[in-house]
Amino acid sequence: MAAAEPAAPQPTPEEEAALARLYADFAAQNLTPLWTQLGDLMPAHPAPQARPHVWEWQTLYPLARRAGELVPVGRGGERRAIALANPGLGGRPYITPTLWAAIQYLGPRETAPEHRHSQNAFRFVVEGEGVWTVVDGDPVAMRRGDFLLTPGWHFHGHHNTTDAPMAWIDGLDIPFVHYTDTAFFEFGADEVSDRATPDLSRAERLWAHPGLRPLSRLERTAASPIAAYRWEHTDRALTQQLELEDEGHPATVEPGHAAVRYTNPTTGGDVMPTIRAEFHRLRAGSATATRREVGSAVYQVFDGTGTLVLDGAEHRVATGDLVVVPSWCACRIEAESGLDLFRFSDTPIFEGLHQYRAAVEEDPR
Ligand code: GTQ
Ligand code: FE2
């Protein structure tokens, strides 16, 4: 910089009064000057309102069960789904600015009616079985460890075929669609349209064969046509990554950390346009690097215990617990026992818009 800047002249009382009138006239005309908002609107790096937070499964599940006793499921309310509301987002039912996460509870023999919406949805099952979700007339069994898709504008309803309740988590892009005023919704059948209970959906019989694509379906689709990604496949992939590492072959993300991404077989990309989903497995005693990423993510512990260190604060977690990691939050995962984690995020939105960034922090040890 050149010579020292002269001190700014003090405004006169007349100038101050004129300035106050100017701001009042701005407000009256629905105008806002940039210079009073710059730091908030254009921070040096993401400064999320969403906060890191943990919801414990042992707290969530009994609350969902109480809702099952008191609140019927049916047309109008549509779903007995209880959203995880990020404490930084002013009471809105959003776990992040883009993502919805909820625990959904279906009592014995209950049915959640069919509908469709432009929001993309998935289910992930941490415990239980006996519900079939019927997606565009195709019954899809839901069991422990399965990851199930209901991409936007596909009809879907759920029914519990057993005498035991079942709960699972839903992930949707409801906040993103709400903020952008792009939502459409339609009711479907009051009952599910097909009450068959096959082990495998038609979608899986056509699509879920590793590396094999049906020649009758060569077009690219925006969302994956695979209705269910079964636990046995996910588990086997992770087990074999760790076996390869044991044998001295590179296979893991970093030492002791196996991971897979669920993909759309017609593109090789993410399962749905707005949502990325992955499964991570850490060996007992291992830890990840500390990473920051543009976009927000949610983890559900599938099995085991460990600690998530989020912007330096330690959060202990156990099976079923859900953890939200806001945009650009520094995240390190430490496994106590072996730790299995389901993860979903809004990353495809920001990759698609060329806004994605990530950084690895120096190892503090
Ligand atoms: O199961 O169809 O948690 O439409 C939120 C909206 C679940 C569902 C949710 C939904 C559903
Ligand atoms: Fe739905």
Short mmCIF file of C-alpha atoms and ligand atoms in Angstrom, two decimals:
data_model
loop_
_atom_site.label_atom_id
_atom_site.label_comp_id
_atom_site.label_asym_id
_atom_site.label_seq_id
_atom_site.Cartn_x
_atom_site.Cartn_y
_atom_site.Cartn_z
CA MET A 1 0.00 0.00 0.00
CA ALA A 2 1.16 3.59 -0.67
CA ALA A 3 1.11 6.46 1.80
CA ALA A 4 -1.05 6.20 4.94
CA GLU A 5 -4.71 6.88 4.20
CA PRO A 6 -6.12 10.10 5.62
CA ALA A 7 -8.55 9.59 8.54
CA ALA A 8 -12.13 9.40 7.30
CA PRO A 9 -13.83 12.75 7.90
CA GLN A 10 -16.48 12.64 10.66
CA PRO A 11 -19.99 13.03 9.18
CA THR A 12 -21.76 16.16 10.18
CA PRO A 13 -25.12 15.86 11.99
CA GLU A 14 -26.78 16.91 8.71
CA GLU A 15 -25.00 14.12 6.81
CA GLU A 16 -25.98 11.55 9.46
CA ALA A 17 -29.60 12.59 9.25
CA ALA A 18 -29.48 12.42 5.44
CA LEU A 19 -27.99 8.92 5.64
CA ALA A 20 -30.72 7.76 8.03
CA ARG A 21 -33.34 9.11 5.61
CA LEU A 22 -31.62 7.30 2.74
CA TYR A 23 -31.75 3.94 4.60
CA ALA A 24 -35.37 4.52 5.54
CA ASP A 25 -36.21 5.29 1.91
CA PHE A 26 -34.33 2.15 0.78
CA ALA A 27 -36.41 0.07 3.19
CA ALA A 28 -39.65 1.69 2.06
CA GLN A 29 -38.82 0.72 -1.55
CA ASN A 30 -37.75 -2.86 -0.67
CA LEU A 31 -34.09 -2.10 -1.28
CA THR A 32 -31.08 -3.20 0.78
CA PRO A 33 -27.53 -1.88 0.38
CA LEU A 34 -24.80 -4.49 -0.02
CA TRP A 35 -22.27 -2.65 2.12
CA THR A 36 -24.14 -3.31 5.37
CA GLN A 37 -24.44 -7.08 4.69
CA LEU A 38 -21.25 -8.07 2.94
CA GLY A 39 -19.66 -10.17 5.68
CA ASP A 40 -22.83 -12.23 6.11
CA LEU A 41 -23.66 -12.56 2.39
CA MET A 42 -20.12 -13.17 1.15
CA PRO A 43 -18.12 -14.81 3.94
CA ALA A 44 -14.50 -15.81 3.36
CA HIS A 45 -15.58 -19.45 3.68
CA PRO A 46 -18.94 -21.15 4.38
CA ALA A 47 -20.35 -20.02 7.74
CA PRO A 48 -23.38 -22.30 8.17
CA GLN A 49 -26.36 -21.56 10.37
CA ALA A 50 -26.87 -25.32 10.65
CA ARG A 51 -24.96 -26.78 13.59
CA PRO A 52 -23.29 -30.12 14.20
CA HIS A 53 -25.70 -32.21 16.26
CA VAL A 54 -26.35 -35.82 17.36
CA TRP A 55 -29.74 -37.55 17.78
CA GLU A 56 -29.52 -40.79 19.77
CA TRP A 57 -31.43 -43.79 18.46
CA GLN A 58 -32.33 -44.82 22.00
CA THR A 59 -34.15 -41.49 22.36
CA LEU A 60 -35.64 -41.36 18.85
CA TYR A 61 -37.12 -44.85 18.73
CA PRO A 62 -39.30 -44.62 21.89
CA LEU A 63 -40.63 -41.24 20.74
CA ALA A 64 -41.53 -42.75 17.35
CA ARG A 65 -43.23 -45.66 19.17
CA ARG A 66 -45.32 -43.18 21.18
CA ALA A 67 -46.34 -41.48 17.93
CA GLY A 68 -47.35 -44.96 16.71
CA GLU A 69 -49.68 -45.34 19.68
CA LEU A 70 -51.24 -41.87 19.44
CA VAL A 71 -51.16 -40.74 15.82
CA PRO A 72 -52.84 -42.66 13.01
CA VAL A 73 -51.19 -42.91 9.60
CA GLY A 74 -53.37 -42.22 6.59
CA ARG A 75 -54.47 -39.90 3.82
CA GLY A 76 -53.65 -36.25 4.47
CA GLY A 77 -50.76 -36.59 6.91
CA GLU A 78 -49.48 -39.38 4.62
CA ARG A 79 -46.58 -40.58 6.76
CA ARG A 80 -45.76 -41.07 10.45
CA ALA A 81 -42.38 -39.45 9.87
CA ILE A 82 -40.69 -37.33 12.53
CA ALA A 83 -38.11 -34.93 11.13
CA LEU A 84 -34.77 -34.21 12.75
CA ALA A 85 -34.69 -30.42 13.04
CA ASN A 86 -31.25 -28.86 13.09
CA PRO A 87 -31.03 -26.60 16.17
CA GLY A 88 -29.41 -23.83 14.09
CA LEU A 89 -32.21 -23.66 11.51
CA GLY A 90 -34.83 -21.81 13.54
CA GLY A 91 -37.18 -24.71 14.21
CA ARG A 92 -37.74 -25.70 10.57
CA PRO A 93 -37.92 -29.49 10.05
CA TYR A 94 -34.64 -29.53 8.18
CA ILE A 95 -31.50 -31.36 9.25
CA THR A 96 -29.48 -29.17 6.84
CA PRO A 97 -30.45 -26.33 4.48
CA THR A 98 -30.98 -28.88 1.68
CA LEU A 99 -31.74 -32.21 3.38
CA TRP A 100 -34.60 -33.77 5.31
CA ALA A 101 -33.97 -36.72 7.62
CA ALA A 102 -36.77 -38.41 9.55
CA ILE A 103 -37.52 -41.53 11.52
CA GLN A 104 -40.61 -43.19 10.05
CA TYR A 105 -42.65 -45.69 12.12
CA LEU A 106 -45.21 -48.17 10.81
CA GLY A 107 -47.15 -50.26 13.34
CA PRO A 108 -48.27 -53.88 12.85
CA ARG A 109 -50.35 -54.36 9.64
CA GLU A 110 -50.42 -50.59 8.95
CA THR A 111 -50.35 -49.04 5.48
CA ALA A 112 -49.01 -45.64 4.43
CA PRO A 113 -51.00 -44.66 1.30
CA GLU A 114 -49.46 -44.15 -2.15
CA HIS A 115 -48.42 -40.74 -3.41
CA ARG A 116 -45.74 -39.15 -5.55
CA HIS A 117 -43.77 -35.93 -5.35
CA SER A 118 -40.93 -34.18 -7.12
CA GLN A 119 -38.71 -34.57 -4.03
CA ASN A 120 -36.20 -37.43 -4.23
CA ALA A 121 -36.35 -39.90 -1.36
CA PHE A 122 -34.53 -42.88 0.07
CA ARG A 123 -34.92 -45.18 3.07
CA PHE A 124 -32.18 -46.77 5.11
CA VAL A 125 -32.91 -49.59 7.56
CA VAL A 126 -30.88 -49.85 10.76
CA GLU A 127 -33.05 -52.55 12.38
CA GLY A 128 -36.13 -54.65 11.71
CA GLU A 129 -37.96 -55.98 8.65
CA GLY A 130 -41.44 -56.83 7.44
CA VAL A 131 -42.35 -53.65 5.54
CA TRP A 132 -42.63 -53.61 1.77
CA THR A 133 -42.39 -50.26 0.01
CA VAL A 134 -44.29 -50.39 -3.28
CA VAL A 135 -42.57 -48.15 -5.85
CA ASP A 136 -44.54 -47.62 -9.10
CA GLY A 137 -46.33 -50.90 -8.40
CA ASP A 138 -43.15 -52.87 -7.66
CA PRO A 139 -43.07 -54.30 -4.10
CA VAL A 140 -39.63 -53.85 -2.49
CA ALA A 141 -38.77 -55.65 0.76
CA MET A 142 -37.11 -53.54 3.47
CA ARG A 143 -34.58 -55.29 5.73
CA ARG A 144 -31.67 -54.38 7.99
CA GLY A 145 -28.82 -52.69 6.13
CA ASP A 146 -30.78 -52.14 2.92
CA PHE A 147 -30.70 -48.79 1.11
CA LEU A 148 -33.91 -48.18 -0.87
CA LEU A 149 -34.73 -45.54 -3.47
CA THR A 150 -37.85 -43.59 -4.31
CA PRO A 151 -36.63 -41.04 -6.87
CA GLY A 152 -38.79 -38.01 -7.61
CA TRP A 153 -42.22 -38.53 -9.23
CA HIS A 154 -42.41 -42.29 -8.63
CA PHE A 155 -45.56 -43.41 -6.78
CA HIS A 156 -44.82 -45.07 -3.45
CA GLY A 157 -46.63 -46.46 -0.42
CA HIS A 158 -45.47 -48.64 2.45
CA HIS A 159 -47.19 -51.52 4.24
CA ASN A 160 -46.23 -53.57 7.24
CA THR A 161 -47.07 -57.25 6.68
CA THR A 162 -46.17 -58.38 10.22
CA ASP A 163 -47.42 -58.16 13.81
CA ALA A 164 -44.35 -56.18 14.88
CA PRO A 165 -43.72 -52.48 14.29
CA MET A 166 -40.86 -51.30 12.07
CA ALA A 167 -38.96 -48.00 11.96
CA TRP A 168 -36.39 -46.73 9.49
CA ILE A 169 -34.90 -43.42 8.37
CA ASP A 170 -36.00 -41.38 5.37
CA GLY A 171 -33.75 -38.95 3.54
CA LEU A 172 -35.20 -36.42 1.08
CA ASP A 173 -34.28 -33.14 -0.60
CA ILE A 174 -37.42 -31.47 0.86
CA PRO A 175 -35.65 -28.26 2.05
CA PHE A 176 -33.89 -27.73 -1.28
CA VAL A 177 -37.12 -28.18 -3.21
CA HIS A 178 -38.99 -25.96 -0.75
CA TYR A 179 -36.50 -23.06 -0.90
CA THR A 180 -36.46 -23.19 -4.69
CA ASP A 181 -40.28 -23.35 -5.11
CA THR A 182 -40.10 -26.41 -7.34
CA ALA A 183 -42.38 -28.88 -5.53
CA PHE A 184 -45.17 -30.94 -7.10
CA PHE A 185 -47.27 -33.56 -5.27
CA GLU A 186 -50.04 -36.01 -6.20
CA PHE A 187 -52.09 -38.55 -4.25
CA GLY A 188 -52.18 -42.16 -5.47
CA ALA A 189 -54.02 -45.27 -4.27
CA ASP A 190 -55.29 -45.32 -0.65
CA GLU A 191 -54.00 -48.88 -0.30
CA VAL A 192 -50.72 -50.06 -1.80
CA SER A 193 -51.33 -51.11 -5.38
CA ASP A 194 -49.66 -54.54 -5.08
CA ARG A 195 -49.67 -56.49 -1.80
CA ALA A 196 -47.31 -59.23 -2.99
CA THR A 197 -44.26 -59.78 -0.75
CA PRO A 198 -41.45 -61.03 -3.01
CA ASP A 199 -37.89 -61.32 -1.72
CA LEU A 200 -36.59 -59.37 -4.72
CA SER A 201 -38.29 -56.49 -6.51
CA ARG A 202 -38.69 -56.51 -10.29
CA ALA A 203 -36.26 -53.57 -10.40
CA GLU A 204 -33.55 -55.67 -8.73
CA ARG A 205 -34.21 -58.69 -10.94
CA LEU A 206 -33.67 -56.47 -13.98
CA TRP A 207 -30.85 -54.24 -12.70
CA ALA A 208 -29.03 -55.49 -9.61
CA HIS A 209 -26.41 -57.74 -11.19
CA PRO A 210 -22.84 -56.44 -10.74
CA GLY A 211 -21.41 -55.02 -13.96
CA LEU A 212 -24.27 -56.30 -16.09
CA ARG A 213 -26.72 -54.02 -17.80
CA PRO A 214 -29.91 -55.19 -19.52
CA LEU A 215 -29.70 -54.46 -23.28
CA SER A 216 -33.40 -53.59 -23.20
CA ARG A 217 -32.54 -50.49 -21.08
CA LEU A 218 -29.60 -48.62 -22.58
CA GLU A 219 -30.84 -45.06 -21.98
CA ARG A 220 -29.35 -42.94 -19.17
CA THR A 221 -31.75 -42.09 -16.38
CA ALA A 222 -31.42 -39.16 -13.94
CA ALA A 223 -31.95 -41.50 -11.00
CA SER A 224 -30.83 -45.06 -10.42
CA PRO A 225 -33.31 -47.75 -11.52
CA ILE A 226 -32.11 -50.03 -8.69
CA ALA A 227 -34.92 -49.92 -6.09
CA ALA A 228 -32.90 -51.61 -3.32
CA TYR A 229 -29.20 -51.95 -2.59
CA ARG A 230 -29.03 -55.01 -0.36
CA TRP A 231 -26.92 -55.26 2.77
CA GLU A 232 -25.27 -58.52 1.71
CA HIS A 233 -23.67 -56.73 -1.28
CA THR A 234 -22.57 -53.67 0.71
CA ASP A 235 -21.19 -55.80 3.53
CA ARG A 236 -19.30 -58.08 1.14
CA ALA A 237 -17.74 -55.13 -0.74
CA LEU A 238 -16.47 -53.58 2.50
CA THR A 239 -15.23 -56.89 3.91
CA GLN A 240 -13.26 -57.54 0.74
CA GLN A 241 -11.70 -54.04 0.68
CA LEU A 242 -10.33 -54.70 4.17
CA GLU A 243 -9.16 -58.19 3.17
CA LEU A 244 -7.30 -56.72 0.19
CA GLU A 245 -5.70 -54.14 2.48
CA ASP A 246 -4.63 -56.97 4.81
CA GLU A 247 -3.03 -58.69 1.84
CA GLY A 248 -1.05 -55.55 0.98
CA HIS A 249 -3.16 -54.36 -1.99
CA PRO A 250 -4.42 -50.76 -2.16
CA ALA A 251 -8.21 -50.85 -1.72
CA THR A 252 -9.21 -48.49 1.08
CA VAL A 253 -9.71 -44.70 1.24
CA GLU A 254 -7.02 -44.45 3.93
CA PRO A 255 -5.60 -47.05 6.31
CA GLY A 256 -8.37 -49.06 8.01
CA HIS A 257 -11.15 -47.15 6.20
CA ALA A 258 -13.17 -49.06 3.61
CA ALA A 259 -15.94 -47.21 1.77
CA VAL A 260 -18.39 -47.55 -1.11
CA ARG A 261 -20.70 -45.16 -2.90
CA TYR A 262 -24.14 -46.28 -4.09
CA THR A 263 -24.35 -45.47 -7.80
CA ASN A 264 -26.72 -45.18 -10.73
CA PRO A 265 -25.70 -47.98 -13.12
CA THR A 266 -26.87 -45.98 -16.17
CA THR A 267 -24.37 -43.16 -15.49
CA GLY A 268 -21.87 -44.39 -12.90
CA GLY A 269 -22.77 -41.25 -10.93
CA ASP A 270 -24.84 -40.63 -7.82
CA VAL A 271 -28.09 -42.51 -7.17
CA MET A 272 -30.25 -39.38 -7.45
CA PRO A 273 -29.65 -35.85 -8.81
CA THR A 274 -29.56 -34.17 -5.39
CA ILE A 275 -28.43 -36.90 -2.98
CA ARG A 276 -25.21 -38.86 -2.59
CA ALA A 277 -25.18 -42.01 -0.45
CA GLU A 278 -22.22 -43.99 0.84
CA PHE A 279 -21.32 -46.64 3.35
CA HIS A 280 -18.13 -46.45 5.43
CA ARG A 281 -16.44 -49.09 7.57
CA LEU A 282 -13.58 -48.28 9.96
CA ARG A 283 -11.49 -50.92 11.67
CA ALA A 284 -11.49 -50.86 15.48
CA GLY A 285 -9.07 -48.20 16.70
CA SER A 286 -8.68 -46.49 13.30
CA ALA A 287 -9.48 -42.88 12.42
CA THR A 288 -10.07 -40.78 9.33
CA ALA A 289 -8.20 -37.62 8.42
CA THR A 290 -9.93 -34.36 9.33
CA ARG A 291 -11.83 -33.19 6.25
CA ARG A 292 -13.99 -30.24 5.24
CA GLU A 293 -16.43 -30.34 2.32
CA VAL A 294 -18.80 -27.93 0.65
CA GLY A 295 -22.35 -29.18 1.22
CA SER A 296 -23.92 -30.90 4.18
CA ALA A 297 -23.93 -34.54 5.25
CA VAL A 298 -25.71 -36.86 7.67
CA TYR A 299 -24.31 -40.05 9.16
CA GLN A 300 -26.24 -42.88 10.76
CA VAL A 301 -24.22 -45.35 12.79
CA PHE A 302 -25.20 -48.79 11.51
CA ASP A 303 -23.06 -50.72 13.95
CA GLY A 304 -20.42 -50.06 16.58
CA THR A 305 -19.22 -47.16 18.67
CA GLY A 306 -16.87 -44.26 18.05
CA THR A 307 -16.43 -40.51 18.12
CA LEU A 308 -17.08 -37.82 15.52
CA VAL A 309 -14.89 -34.77 16.06
CA LEU A 310 -16.80 -31.85 14.50
CA ASP A 311 -15.09 -28.45 14.45
CA GLY A 312 -13.01 -29.74 17.35
CA ALA A 313 -15.92 -30.92 19.55
CA GLU A 314 -16.12 -34.65 20.33
CA HIS A 315 -19.44 -36.44 19.88
CA ARG A 316 -19.64 -40.09 21.04
CA VAL A 317 -21.97 -42.24 18.98
CA ALA A 318 -23.42 -45.75 19.08
CA THR A 319 -25.61 -47.91 16.83
CA GLY A 320 -28.54 -46.02 15.29
CA ASP A 321 -27.38 -42.52 16.26
CA LEU A 322 -27.68 -39.79 13.61
CA VAL A 323 -25.13 -37.01 13.24
CA VAL A 324 -25.34 -33.91 11.03
CA VAL A 325 -22.18 -32.39 9.58
CA PRO A 326 -22.84 -28.89 8.19
CA SER A 327 -21.05 -27.46 5.17
CA TRP A 328 -17.31 -26.88 5.65
CA CYS A 329 -17.40 -28.31 9.20
CA ALA A 330 -14.10 -30.05 10.02
CA CYS A 331 -14.95 -33.73 10.49
CA ARG A 332 -12.79 -36.55 11.81
CA ILE A 333 -14.15 -40.01 12.66
CA GLU A 334 -12.54 -42.22 15.28
CA ALA A 335 -13.64 -45.84 15.59
CA GLU A 336 -13.66 -47.40 19.02
CA SER A 337 -15.04 -50.81 18.07
CA GLY A 338 -15.25 -51.53 14.37
CA LEU A 339 -17.54 -48.78 13.08
CA ASP A 340 -20.08 -49.10 10.24
CA LEU A 341 -21.60 -45.80 9.04
CA PHE A 342 -24.25 -44.99 6.47
CA ARG A 343 -23.73 -41.49 5.05
CA PHE A 344 -25.78 -39.22 2.79
CA SER A 345 -25.12 -35.72 1.52
CA ASP A 346 -26.24 -33.03 -0.94
CA THR A 347 -22.90 -33.08 -2.78
CA PRO A 348 -24.32 -33.80 -6.28
CA ILE A 349 -26.06 -30.39 -6.21
CA PHE A 350 -22.76 -28.57 -5.70
CA GLU A 351 -20.71 -30.76 -8.04
CA GLY A 352 -23.34 -30.10 -10.71
CA LEU A 353 -23.09 -26.35 -10.11
CA HIS A 354 -19.28 -26.38 -9.98
CA GLN A 355 -19.33 -25.11 -6.39
CA TYR A 356 -17.78 -28.19 -4.80
CA ARG A 357 -14.60 -27.86 -2.72
CA ALA A 358 -12.94 -30.09 -0.16
CA ALA A 359 -9.90 -29.75 2.09
CA VAL A 360 -7.90 -32.06 4.32
CA GLU A 361 -6.61 -30.56 7.57
CA GLU A 362 -3.17 -31.22 9.00
CA ASP A 363 -3.11 -34.19 11.37
CA PRO A 364 -3.09 -32.59 14.85
CA ARG A 365 -1.28 -35.54 16.50
O1 GTQ B 1 -42.26 -42.11 2.99
O2 GTQ B 1 -43.15 -41.09 1.31
O3 GTQ B 1 -40.05 -38.72 5.76
O4 GTQ B 1 -43.21 -38.46 1.32
C1 GTQ B 1 -41.21 -37.42 4.17
C2 GTQ B 1 -42.01 -37.36 3.04
C3 GTQ B 1 -41.28 -39.79 4.07
C4 GTQ B 1 -42.53 -41.05 2.37
C5 GTQ B 1 -40.84 -38.65 4.68
C6 GTQ B 1 -42.44 -38.53 2.43
C7 GTQ B 1 -42.09 -39.76 2.96
FE FE2 B 2 -43.30 -39.78 -0.12
#
